[in-house]
PDB file of C-alpha atoms in Angstrom:
ATOM      1  CA  SER A   1      26.362   4.896 -53.658  1.00 94.00           C
ATOM      2  CA  VAL A   2      24.367   4.320 -56.821  1.00 96.00           C
ATOM      3  CA  LEU A   3      21.773   6.561 -58.477  1.00 97.00           C
ATOM      4  CA  VAL A   4      19.016   4.281 -59.815  1.00 98.00           C
ATOM      5  CA  LEU A   5      16.850   5.660 -62.647  1.00 98.00           C
ATOM      6  CA  ARG A   6      13.813   3.668 -63.783  1.00 98.00           C
ATOM      7  CA  ASN A   7      11.511   4.421 -66.723  1.00 98.00           C
ATOM      8  CA  PRO A   8       8.062   2.855 -66.179  1.00 97.00           C
ATOM      9  CA  THR A   9       6.585   4.437 -69.322  1.00 96.00           C
ATOM     10  CA  GLU A  10       6.508   3.561 -73.001  1.00 96.00           C
ATOM     11  CA  ARG A  11       8.556   6.618 -74.030  1.00 97.00           C
ATOM     12  CA  PRO A  12      12.309   7.220 -73.713  1.00 97.00           C
ATOM     13  CA  ALA A  13      13.644   9.792 -71.264  1.00 97.00           C
ATOM     14  CA  THR A  14      16.897  11.688 -70.788  1.00 97.00           C
ATOM     15  CA  ALA A  15      18.095  12.484 -67.272  1.00 97.00           C
ATOM     16  CA  SER A  16      20.502  15.361 -66.647  1.00 97.00           C
ATOM     17  CA  VAL A  17      22.575  14.504 -63.569  1.00 96.00           C
ATOM     18  CA  GLN A  18      24.683  16.928 -61.510  1.00 95.00           C
ATOM     19  CA  LEU A  19      26.636  16.128 -58.345  1.00 96.00           C
ATOM     20  CA  TRP A  20      27.751  18.625 -55.684  1.00 94.00           C
ATOM     21  CA  THR A  21      30.657  18.206 -53.282  1.00 95.00           C
ATOM     22  CA  GLN A  22      32.108  20.231 -50.419  1.00 95.00           C
ATOM     23  CA  ASP A  23      34.245  22.024 -53.034  1.00 94.00           C
ATOM     24  CA  GLY A  24      31.405  22.843 -55.425  1.00 93.00           C
ATOM     25  CA  PRO A  25      29.781  21.255 -58.489  1.00 93.00           C
ATOM     26  CA  ALA A  26      31.548  18.111 -59.690  1.00 93.00           C
ATOM     27  CA  ALA A  27      32.990  17.857 -63.194  1.00 92.00           C
ATOM     28  CA  MET A  28      30.649  15.312 -64.792  1.00 90.00           C
ATOM     29  CA  GLU A  29      33.042  14.660 -67.721  1.00 83.00           C
ATOM     30  CA  GLY A  30      30.459  13.470 -70.205  1.00 80.00           C
ATOM     31  CA  ARG A  31      28.366  11.523 -67.689  1.00 83.00           C
ATOM     32  CA  SER A  32      25.746  14.183 -67.072  1.00 92.00           C
ATOM     33  CA  GLN A  33      23.292  12.833 -69.682  1.00 95.00           C
ATOM     34  CA  VAL A  34      21.713   9.414 -69.086  1.00 96.00           C
ATOM     35  CA  VAL A  35      19.231   7.982 -71.599  1.00 97.00           C
ATOM     36  CA  VAL A  36      16.702   5.570 -70.080  1.00 97.00           C
ATOM     37  CA  ALA A  37      14.758   3.473 -72.589  1.00 97.00           C
ATOM     38  CA  PRO A  38      11.084   2.564 -72.023  1.00 97.00           C
ATOM     39  CA  GLY A  39      10.708  -0.052 -69.294  1.00 97.00           C
ATOM     40  CA  GLU A  40      14.448  -0.008 -68.561  1.00 97.00           C
ATOM     41  CA  GLU A  41      16.664   0.939 -65.606  1.00 97.00           C
ATOM     42  CA  GLN A  42      20.000   2.757 -65.589  1.00 97.00           C
ATOM     43  CA  ARG A  43      22.419   2.904 -62.663  1.00 96.00           C
ATOM     44  CA  VAL A  44      25.064   5.608 -62.138  1.00 95.00           C
ATOM     45  CA  LEU A  45      27.887   4.709 -59.727  1.00 95.00           C
ATOM     46  CA  LEU A  46      28.526   8.000 -57.940  1.00 95.00           C
ATOM     47  CA  GLU A  47      32.077   7.064 -56.883  1.00 92.00           C
ATOM     48  CA  SER A  48      33.001   6.794 -60.556  1.00 92.00           C
ATOM     49  CA  VAL A  49      32.286  10.523 -60.899  1.00 93.00           C
ATOM     50  CA  THR A  50      33.561  11.841 -57.543  1.00 92.00           C
ATOM     51  CA  PRO A  51      35.622   9.267 -55.635  1.00 91.00           C
ATOM     52  CA  GLY A  52      36.553   9.724 -51.982  1.00 89.00           C
ATOM     53  CA  GLU A  53      33.703  12.030 -50.931  1.00 91.00           C
ATOM     54  CA  ASP A  54      31.982  11.502 -47.564  1.00 89.00           C
ATOM     55  CA  ALA A  55      28.845  13.343 -48.671  1.00 93.00           C
ATOM     56  CA  LEU A  56      27.357  14.293 -52.029  1.00 94.00           C
ATOM     57  CA  GLY A  57      24.416  16.243 -53.354  1.00 95.00           C
ATOM     58  CA  VAL A  58      22.623  14.680 -56.316  1.00 96.00           C
ATOM     59  CA  GLY A  59      20.358  16.671 -58.629  1.00 95.00           C
ATOM     60  CA  VAL A  60      18.408  15.195 -61.544  1.00 96.00           C
ATOM     61  CA  SER A  61      16.187  16.889 -64.117  1.00 96.00           C
ATOM     62  CA  VAL A  62      14.329  14.882 -66.748  1.00 97.00           C
ATOM     63  CA  LEU A  63      13.244  15.467 -70.351  1.00 96.00           C
ATOM     64  CA  GLY A  64      10.725  13.205 -72.058  1.00 94.00           C
ATOM     65  CA  ALA A  65       8.967  10.648 -69.907  1.00 94.00           C
ATOM     66  CA  PRO A  66       8.916  10.960 -66.100  1.00 96.00           C
ATOM     67  CA  LEU A  67      11.341   8.731 -64.199  1.00 97.00           C
ATOM     68  CA  SER A  68      11.264   7.182 -60.749  1.00 97.00           C
ATOM     69  CA  MET A  69      14.580   7.355 -58.914  1.00 97.00           C
ATOM     70  CA  HIS A  70      16.437   6.828 -55.655  1.00 97.00           C
ATOM     71  CA  VAL A  71      20.004   6.678 -54.327  1.00 97.00           C
ATOM     72  CA  GLN A  72      21.075   3.309 -52.930  1.00 96.00           C
ATOM     73  CA  SER A  73      23.985   3.497 -50.461  1.00 94.00           C
ATOM     74  CA  THR A  74      25.906   0.654 -48.832  1.00 94.00           C
ATOM     75  CA  GLU A  75      28.959   0.679 -46.593  1.00 92.00           C
ATOM     76  CA  ARG A  76      31.480  -1.977 -45.559  1.00 90.00           C
ATOM     77  CA  ASP A  77      34.714  -1.920 -43.582  1.00 86.00           C
ATOM     78  CA  GLY A  78      36.604  -4.990 -44.761  1.00 84.00           C
ATOM     79  CA  LEU A  79      34.161  -7.812 -43.991  1.00 82.00           C
ATOM     80  CA  THR A  80      32.228  -5.789 -41.432  1.00 85.00           C
ATOM     81  CA  PRO A  81      28.797  -4.560 -42.589  1.00 88.00           C
ATOM     82  CA  GLY A  82      28.493  -0.784 -42.430  1.00 92.00           C
ATOM     83  CA  GLY A  83      24.799  -0.485 -43.251  1.00 94.00           C
ATOM     84  CA  ALA A  84      22.569   0.213 -46.230  1.00 95.00           C
ATOM     85  CA  GLU A  85      19.927   2.791 -47.062  1.00 95.00           C
ATOM     86  CA  MET A  86      17.720   3.872 -49.956  1.00 95.00           C
ATOM     87  CA  LEU A  87      17.108   7.628 -50.169  1.00 94.00           C
ATOM     88  CA  SER A  88      14.104   8.814 -52.149  1.00 94.00           C
ATOM     89  CA  PRO A  89      14.132  12.280 -53.719  1.00 95.00           C
ATOM     90  CA  LEU A  90      14.015  14.971 -51.043  1.00 94.00           C
ATOM     91  CA  PRO A  91      11.197  17.532 -50.859  1.00 90.00           C
ATOM     92  CA  ALA A  92      11.767  20.894 -52.459  1.00 91.00           C
ATOM     93  CA  ALA A  93      14.470  23.088 -50.960  1.00 94.00           C
ATOM     94  CA  GLY A  94      13.176  25.391 -48.238  1.00 95.00           C
ATOM     95  CA  THR A  95      14.148  27.927 -45.612  1.00 96.00           C
ATOM     96  CA  VAL A  96      12.648  25.923 -42.701  1.00 95.00           C
ATOM     97  CA  LEU A  97      13.337  22.167 -42.622  1.00 97.00           C
ATOM     98  CA  MET A  98      12.115  19.775 -39.889  1.00 96.00           C
ATOM     99  CA  MET A  99      13.669  16.312 -39.485  1.00 97.00           C
ATOM    100  CA  PRO A 100      11.977  14.450 -36.598  1.00 96.00           C
ATOM    101  CA  GLY A 101      12.952  10.908 -35.621  1.00 94.00           C
ATOM    102  CA  VAL A 102      16.767  11.229 -35.491  1.00 96.00           C
ATOM    103  CA  GLU A 103      18.077   8.452 -33.237  1.00 93.00           C
ATOM    104  CA  VAL A 104      21.313   9.040 -31.311  1.00 94.00           C
ATOM    105  CA  ALA A 105      22.886   5.887 -29.853  1.00 91.00           C
ATOM    106  CA  GLY A 106      26.590   6.236 -29.064  1.00 87.00           C
ATOM    107  CA  ALA A 107      27.653   7.911 -32.324  1.00 91.00           C
ATOM    108  CA  ALA A 108      27.133  11.568 -33.184  1.00 94.00           C
ATOM    109  CA  PRO A 109      24.685  12.135 -36.053  1.00 96.00           C
ATOM    110  CA  THR A 110      25.757  14.211 -39.044  1.00 96.00           C
ATOM    111  CA  LEU A 111      23.660  16.909 -40.659  1.00 97.00           C
ATOM    112  CA  VAL A 112      24.313  17.413 -44.380  1.00 97.00           C
ATOM    113  CA  LEU A 113      23.260  20.687 -46.011  1.00 97.00           C
ATOM    114  CA  ALA A 114      23.165  21.142 -49.793  1.00 96.00           C
ATOM    115  CA  ASN A 115      22.918  24.472 -51.594  1.00 95.00           C
ATOM    116  CA  PRO A 116      22.276  24.011 -55.325  1.00 87.00           C
ATOM    117  CA  GLN A 117      21.505  27.720 -55.723  1.00 86.00           C
ATOM    118  CA  GLY A 118      23.745  30.203 -57.521  1.00 86.00           C
ATOM    119  CA  SER A 119      24.549  32.238 -54.408  1.00 93.00           C
ATOM    120  CA  GLY A 120      25.768  31.362 -50.931  1.00 94.00           C
ATOM    121  CA  THR A 121      23.631  31.466 -47.813  1.00 96.00           C
ATOM    122  CA  THR A 122      23.809  30.907 -44.059  1.00 97.00           C
ATOM    123  CA  ALA A 123      21.854  28.512 -41.873  1.00 97.00           C
ATOM    124  CA  SER A 124      21.179  27.902 -38.189  1.00 97.00           C
ATOM    125  CA  VAL A 125      20.660  24.463 -36.649  1.00 97.00           C
ATOM    126  CA  GLU A 126      18.643  23.427 -33.603  1.00 97.00           C
ATOM    127  CA  VAL A 127      18.347  19.959 -32.047  1.00 97.00           C
ATOM    128  CA  VAL A 128      15.113  19.425 -30.108  1.00 97.00           C
ATOM    129  CA  GLY A 129      14.306  16.549 -27.761  1.00 96.00           C
ATOM    130  CA  PRO A 130      11.366  15.642 -25.499  1.00 95.00           C
ATOM    131  CA  ASP A 131      12.612  18.172 -22.930  1.00 94.00           C
ATOM    132  CA  GLY A 132      13.102  20.974 -25.439  1.00 95.00           C
ATOM    133  CA  PRO A 133      16.088  22.401 -27.358  1.00 95.00           C
ATOM    134  CA  VAL A 134      19.490  20.800 -26.746  1.00 95.00           C
ATOM    135  CA  GLU A 135      22.124  23.495 -26.391  1.00 94.00           C
ATOM    136  CA  ALA A 136      24.981  21.162 -27.376  1.00 92.00           C
ATOM    137  CA  GLY A 137      23.437  20.596 -30.804  1.00 92.00           C
ATOM    138  CA  ALA A 138      22.839  24.243 -31.715  1.00 94.00           C
ATOM    139  CA  ARG A 139      24.814  25.867 -34.548  1.00 95.00           C
ATOM    140  CA  GLU A 140      24.593  29.497 -35.652  1.00 94.00           C
ATOM    141  CA  GLU A 141      25.638  31.211 -38.880  1.00 93.00           C
ATOM    142  CA  VAL A 142      26.712  28.084 -40.758  1.00 96.00           C
ATOM    143  CA  ASP A 143      28.072  29.118 -44.167  1.00 96.00           C
ATOM    144  CA  VAL A 144      26.698  27.103 -47.092  1.00 96.00           C
ATOM    145  CA  PRO A 145      28.463  28.320 -50.262  1.00 96.00           C
ATOM    146  CA  ALA A 146      26.726  28.148 -53.621  1.00 95.00           C
ATOM    147  CA  GLY A 147      26.764  24.720 -55.251  1.00 94.00           C
ATOM    148  CA  THR A 148      28.265  22.914 -52.259  1.00 96.00           C
ATOM    149  CA  VAL A 149      27.493  20.249 -49.667  1.00 97.00           C
ATOM    150  CA  VAL A 150      28.376  20.971 -46.015  1.00 97.00           C
ATOM    151  CA  SER A 151      28.606  18.222 -43.348  1.00 96.00           C
ATOM    152  CA  ILE A 152      28.052  19.198 -39.701  1.00 96.00           C
ATOM    153  CA  PRO A 153      28.692  16.611 -36.936  1.00 95.00           C
ATOM    154  CA  LEU A 154      26.182  17.106 -34.129  1.00 95.00           C
ATOM    155  CA  GLU A 155      28.493  16.099 -31.302  1.00 92.00           C
ATOM    156  CA  ALA A 156      27.863  16.086 -27.540  1.00 90.00           C
ATOM    157  CA  VAL A 157      24.184  15.175 -27.970  1.00 94.00           C
ATOM    158  CA  ALA A 158      23.099  12.513 -25.454  1.00 94.00           C
ATOM    159  CA  ASP A 159      21.495   9.264 -26.589  1.00 94.00           C
ATOM    160  CA  GLY A 160      17.816   9.599 -27.420  1.00 93.00           C
ATOM    161  CA  THR A 161      15.333  10.540 -30.139  1.00 93.00           C
ATOM    162  CA  TYR A 162      15.392  14.088 -31.489  1.00 96.00           C
ATOM    163  CA  ALA A 163      14.209  16.433 -34.196  1.00 97.00           C
ATOM    164  CA  VAL A 164      16.782  18.447 -36.152  1.00 97.00           C
ATOM    165  CA  GLN A 165      15.587  21.845 -37.375  1.00 97.00           C
ATOM    166  CA  VAL A 166      17.335  23.967 -40.007  1.00 97.00           C
ATOM    167  CA  ARG A 167      16.525  27.582 -40.802  1.00 97.00           C
ATOM    168  CA  SER A 168      18.290  29.411 -43.620  1.00 96.00           C
ATOM    169  CA  GLU A 169      18.191  32.760 -45.390  1.00 94.00           C
ATOM    170  CA  ASP A 170      17.701  31.094 -48.793  1.00 95.00           C
ATOM    171  CA  PRO A 171      16.237  27.701 -49.787  1.00 96.00           C
ATOM    172  CA  ILE A 172      18.525  24.716 -49.163  1.00 96.00           C
ATOM    173  CA  SER A 173      18.167  20.940 -48.829  1.00 97.00           C
ATOM    174  CA  ALA A 174      19.134  18.815 -45.837  1.00 97.00           C
ATOM    175  CA  VAL A 175      19.310  15.263 -44.514  1.00 97.00           C
ATOM    176  CA  THR A 176      20.514  13.886 -41.181  1.00 97.00           C
ATOM    177  CA  ARG A 177      22.577  10.701 -40.965  1.00 96.00           C
ATOM    178  CA  SER A 178      22.602   8.645 -37.764  1.00 94.00           C
ATOM    179  CA  GLU A 179      24.024   5.210 -37.066  1.00 93.00           C
ATOM    180  CA  LEU A 180      23.763   2.354 -34.592  1.00 90.00           C
ATOM    181  CA  THR A 181      26.444  -0.222 -33.766  1.00 89.00           C
ATOM    182  CA  GLY A 182      25.367  -3.803 -33.145  1.00 87.00           C
ATOM    183  CA  ALA A 183      26.924  -6.586 -31.089  1.00 83.00           C
ATOM    184  CA  ASP A 184      30.338  -8.016 -31.991  1.00 80.00           C
ATOM    185  CA  LEU A 185      30.223 -10.860 -34.484  1.00 73.00           C
ATOM    186  CA  PRO A 186      32.316 -13.994 -33.975  1.00 73.00           C
ATOM    187  CA  GLY A 187      35.610 -14.312 -35.853  1.00 71.00           C
ATOM    188  CA  ASP A 188      38.842 -12.375 -36.127  1.00 65.00           C
ATOM    189  CA  THR A 189      38.102 -10.515 -39.350  1.00 65.00           C
ATOM    190  CA  VAL A 190      34.550  -9.290 -38.707  1.00 75.00           C
ATOM    191  CA  GLY A 191      33.871  -6.612 -36.100  1.00 80.00           C
ATOM    192  CA  ALA A 192      30.655  -5.116 -34.783  1.00 86.00           C
ATOM    193  CA  PRO A 193      28.191  -4.435 -37.616  1.00 88.00           C
ATOM    194  CA  VAL A 194      26.876  -0.915 -38.106  1.00 90.00           C
ATOM    195  CA  ASP A 195      23.636   0.247 -39.675  1.00 92.00           C
ATOM    196  CA  PHE A 196      22.818   3.823 -40.636  1.00 94.00           C
ATOM    197  CA  THR A 197      19.753   5.757 -41.683  1.00 93.00           C
ATOM    198  CA  LEU A 198      19.136   9.037 -43.483  1.00 95.00           C
ATOM    199  CA  VAL A 199      16.315  11.169 -42.052  1.00 96.00           C
ATOM    200  CA  ALA A 200      14.831  13.511 -44.643  1.00 96.00           C
ATOM    201  CA  PRO A 201      12.774  16.645 -43.901  1.00 97.00           C
ATOM    202  CA  ALA A 202       9.180  15.803 -42.995  1.00 96.00           C
ATOM    203  CA  PRO A 203       6.538  17.912 -44.762  1.00 93.00           C
ATOM    204  CA  GLU A 204       3.887  19.676 -42.741  1.00 94.00           C
ATOM    205  CA  ILE A 205       0.667  17.695 -42.325  1.00 96.00           C
ATOM    206  CA  GLY A 206      -2.409  19.447 -43.677  1.00 95.00           C
ATOM    207  CA  SER A 207      -5.822  18.061 -42.726  1.00 95.00           C
ATOM    208  CA  HIS A 208      -4.445  14.539 -42.212  1.00 96.00           C
ATOM    209  CA  ALA A 209      -1.721  12.108 -43.263  1.00 95.00           C
ATOM    210  CA  MET A 210      -1.694   8.336 -43.651  1.00 94.00           C
ATOM    211  CA  SER A 211       1.281   5.969 -43.710  1.00 91.00           C
ATOM    212  CA  SER A 212       1.872   2.243 -43.765  1.00 91.00           C
ATOM    213  CA  LEU A 213       4.325   0.856 -41.205  1.00 89.00           C
ATOM    214  CA  PRO A 214       7.115  -1.708 -41.653  1.00 82.00           C
ATOM    215  CA  ALA A 215       5.853  -5.255 -41.272  1.00 76.00           C
ATOM    216  CA  GLN A 216       9.195  -6.515 -39.930  1.00 63.00           C
ATOM    217  CA  GLY A 217      10.954  -5.574 -36.728  1.00 56.00           C
ATOM    218  CA  SER A 218       9.789  -5.822 -33.155  1.00 56.00           C
ATOM    219  CA  ALA A 219       9.513  -2.120 -32.369  1.00 74.00           C
ATOM    220  CA  GLY A 220       9.163   1.311 -33.839  1.00 86.00           C
ATOM    221  CA  ARG A 221       8.571   4.887 -32.790  1.00 90.00           C
ATOM    222  CA  LEU A 222       6.518   7.780 -34.151  1.00 94.00           C
ATOM    223  CA  THR A 223       8.081  11.182 -33.414  1.00 96.00           C
ATOM    224  CA  LEU A 224       6.090  14.402 -33.782  1.00 97.00           C
ATOM    225  CA  ILE A 225       7.046  18.081 -33.483  1.00 97.00           C
ATOM    226  CA  GLY A 226       5.113  21.251 -34.223  1.00 95.00           C
ATOM    227  CA  SER A 227       5.978  24.366 -36.151  1.00 92.00           C
ATOM    228  CA  ALA A 228       3.256  25.781 -33.889  1.00 94.00           C
ATOM    229  CA  PRO A 229       1.558  24.199 -30.867  1.00 95.00           C
ATOM    230  CA  SER A 230      -1.240  21.792 -31.807  1.00 96.00           C
ATOM    231  CA  ALA A 231      -2.971  18.689 -30.601  1.00 97.00           C
ATOM    232  CA  ALA A 232      -2.815  15.677 -32.925  1.00 97.00           C
ATOM    233  CA  THR A 233      -4.913  12.515 -33.051  1.00 98.00           C
ATOM    234  CA  VAL A 234      -3.081   9.333 -34.082  1.00 97.00           C
ATOM    235  CA  ILE A 235      -5.276   6.438 -35.217  1.00 97.00           C
ATOM    236  CA  PRO A 236      -3.683   2.958 -35.521  1.00 94.00           C
ATOM    237  CA  MET A 237      -4.973   0.886 -38.438  1.00 94.00           C
ATOM    238  CA  ALA A 238      -4.979  -2.850 -39.121  1.00 92.00           C
ATOM    239  CA  ALA A 239      -4.131  -4.406 -42.476  1.00 89.00           C
ATOM    240  CA  ASP A 240      -7.854  -4.879 -43.238  1.00 90.00           C
ATOM    241  CA  GLY A 241      -8.513  -1.161 -42.720  1.00 89.00           C
ATOM    242  CA  SER A 242     -10.129  -1.403 -39.308  1.00 92.00           C
ATOM    243  CA  ALA A 243      -9.109   1.225 -36.771  1.00 94.00           C
ATOM    244  CA  GLY A 244      -7.850   0.924 -33.224  1.00 93.00           C
ATOM    245  CA  GLU A 245      -8.343   3.279 -30.306  1.00 93.00           C
ATOM    246  CA  PRO A 246      -7.336   6.856 -31.266  1.00 96.00           C
ATOM    247  CA  LEU A 247      -4.604   8.540 -29.232  1.00 96.00           C
ATOM    248  CA  THR A 248      -4.602  12.323 -28.811  1.00 97.00           C
ATOM    249  CA  VAL A 249      -1.342  14.041 -27.855  1.00 97.00           C
ATOM    250  CA  ASP A 250      -0.307  17.661 -27.444  1.00 97.00           C
ATOM    251  CA  VAL A 251       2.496  18.523 -29.891  1.00 96.00           C
ATOM    252  CA  PRO A 252       4.508  21.587 -28.805  1.00 94.00           C
ATOM    253  CA  ALA A 253       6.698  23.721 -31.047  1.00 92.00           C
ATOM    254  CA  ASP A 254       9.726  23.465 -28.771  1.00 91.00           C
ATOM    255  CA  ALA A 255       9.805  19.750 -27.888  1.00 95.00           C
ATOM    256  CA  THR A 256       9.227  16.341 -29.465  1.00 96.00           C
ATOM    257  CA  VAL A 257       6.508  13.821 -28.604  1.00 96.00           C
ATOM    258  CA  SER A 258       6.938  10.096 -29.294  1.00 95.00           C
ATOM    259  CA  LEU A 259       4.557   7.133 -29.458  1.00 95.00           C
ATOM    260  CA  THR A 260       5.934   3.599 -29.496  1.00 92.00           C
ATOM    261  CA  SER A 261       4.610   0.668 -31.509  1.00 89.00           C
ATOM    262  CA  ASP A 262       3.321  -0.849 -28.250  1.00 90.00           C
ATOM    263  CA  GLN A 263       1.013   2.151 -27.896  1.00 92.00           C
ATOM    264  CA  LEU A 264      -0.203   1.873 -31.497  1.00 91.00           C
ATOM    265  CA  GLN A 265      -2.103  -1.412 -31.547  1.00 89.00           C
ATOM    266  CA  VAL A 266      -5.358  -2.698 -32.981  1.00 90.00           C
ATOM    267  CA  GLY A 267      -6.564  -5.241 -30.463  1.00 87.00           C
ATOM    268  CA  GLN A 268      -3.540  -7.385 -29.615  1.00 85.00           C
ATOM    269  CA  GLU A 269      -1.739  -6.731 -32.908  1.00 86.00           C
ATOM    270  CA  ARG A 270       0.640  -3.914 -33.784  1.00 86.00           C
ATOM    271  CA  ALA A 271      -0.701  -1.442 -36.304  1.00 91.00           C
ATOM    272  CA  ALA A 272      -0.055  -1.931 -40.014  1.00 91.00           C
ATOM    273  CA  GLY A 273      -0.583   1.775 -40.634  1.00 93.00           C
ATOM    274  CA  ILE A 274      -1.425   5.052 -38.936  1.00 94.00           C
ATOM    275  CA  THR A 275      -3.480   8.141 -39.663  1.00 96.00           C
ATOM    276  CA  ILE A 276      -2.455  11.481 -38.119  1.00 97.00           C
ATOM    277  CA  VAL A 277      -4.997  14.302 -37.825  1.00 97.00           C
ATOM    278  CA  PRO A 278      -3.601  17.610 -36.465  1.00 97.00           C
ATOM    279  CA  GLU A 279      -5.941  20.031 -34.754  1.00 97.00           C
ATOM    280  CA  VAL A 280      -4.169  22.925 -36.499  1.00 96.00           C
ATOM    281  CA  PRO A 281      -3.640  22.063 -40.200  1.00 96.00           C
ATOM    282  CA  GLY A 282      -0.028  22.545 -41.276  1.00 95.00           C
ATOM    283  CA  ALA A 283       1.383  22.745 -37.732  1.00 95.00           C
ATOM    284  CA  VAL A 284       2.624  19.163 -37.216  1.00 97.00           C
ATOM    285  CA  HIS A 285       5.558  17.244 -38.694  1.00 97.00           C
ATOM    286  CA  ALA A 286       6.002  13.513 -38.078  1.00 96.00           C
ATOM    287  CA  SER A 287       8.391  10.673 -38.840  1.00 94.00           C
ATOM    288  CA  TRP A 288       8.431   6.921 -38.110  1.00 91.00           C
TER     289      TRP A 288
END
């Protein structure tokens, strides 16, 4: 995993970097300050600071010019691909976090909670599917000590698409990791490739939200869940800005609703983007 810091401005910037582990804040040993010159990029290999960790929290504060940043993660088991992902900065820590669009396909997803605050807190976890809450995924009174990262395998959840909800006494951050195993590759030294994704909390949608969709891939799925019951209108959009037939769905607070890419078309073509308009502003969360 690599933290990538880019300075698009004409002024220098200094980034203060802090990592958190399951045992608390990592000893940065002189690598907490990273100077990024104008128009330049700096990369921080996270394993060089804290080797052997399955999950890390990464916090960055910046002085001088603003920086763009992301964490780039890749995995490999020998010659077998283990997946790759780019994680943008998470939204601000909160006491209610909604992560719709978590795919479960054979392997249990993992919820990672991070508490960068100075005092410990507790959290509860709920997994919600199209038929409502999934009892096997529920967790109560999860301890999240100050300055730590806590990994929680969500085992015994059947294959499908879900939303993971986290409620805590004090603000924390969260992300859910899920993976999918592909078909075996030929050869004796390469096994079945694996890809993984990191689902970040989805912010509440106010009056409307617009998003472009991936141009590659044969299929996709929009997953919605409400913090309160609300109808939502989803409008597929073509690359030239023209709109397809709007779809209106009821979004409950205790179940997920999904629309596939086949349902989101403009004429005979799949949508290049979507607009979501909730009936109740602030009540709907969505993820592609």
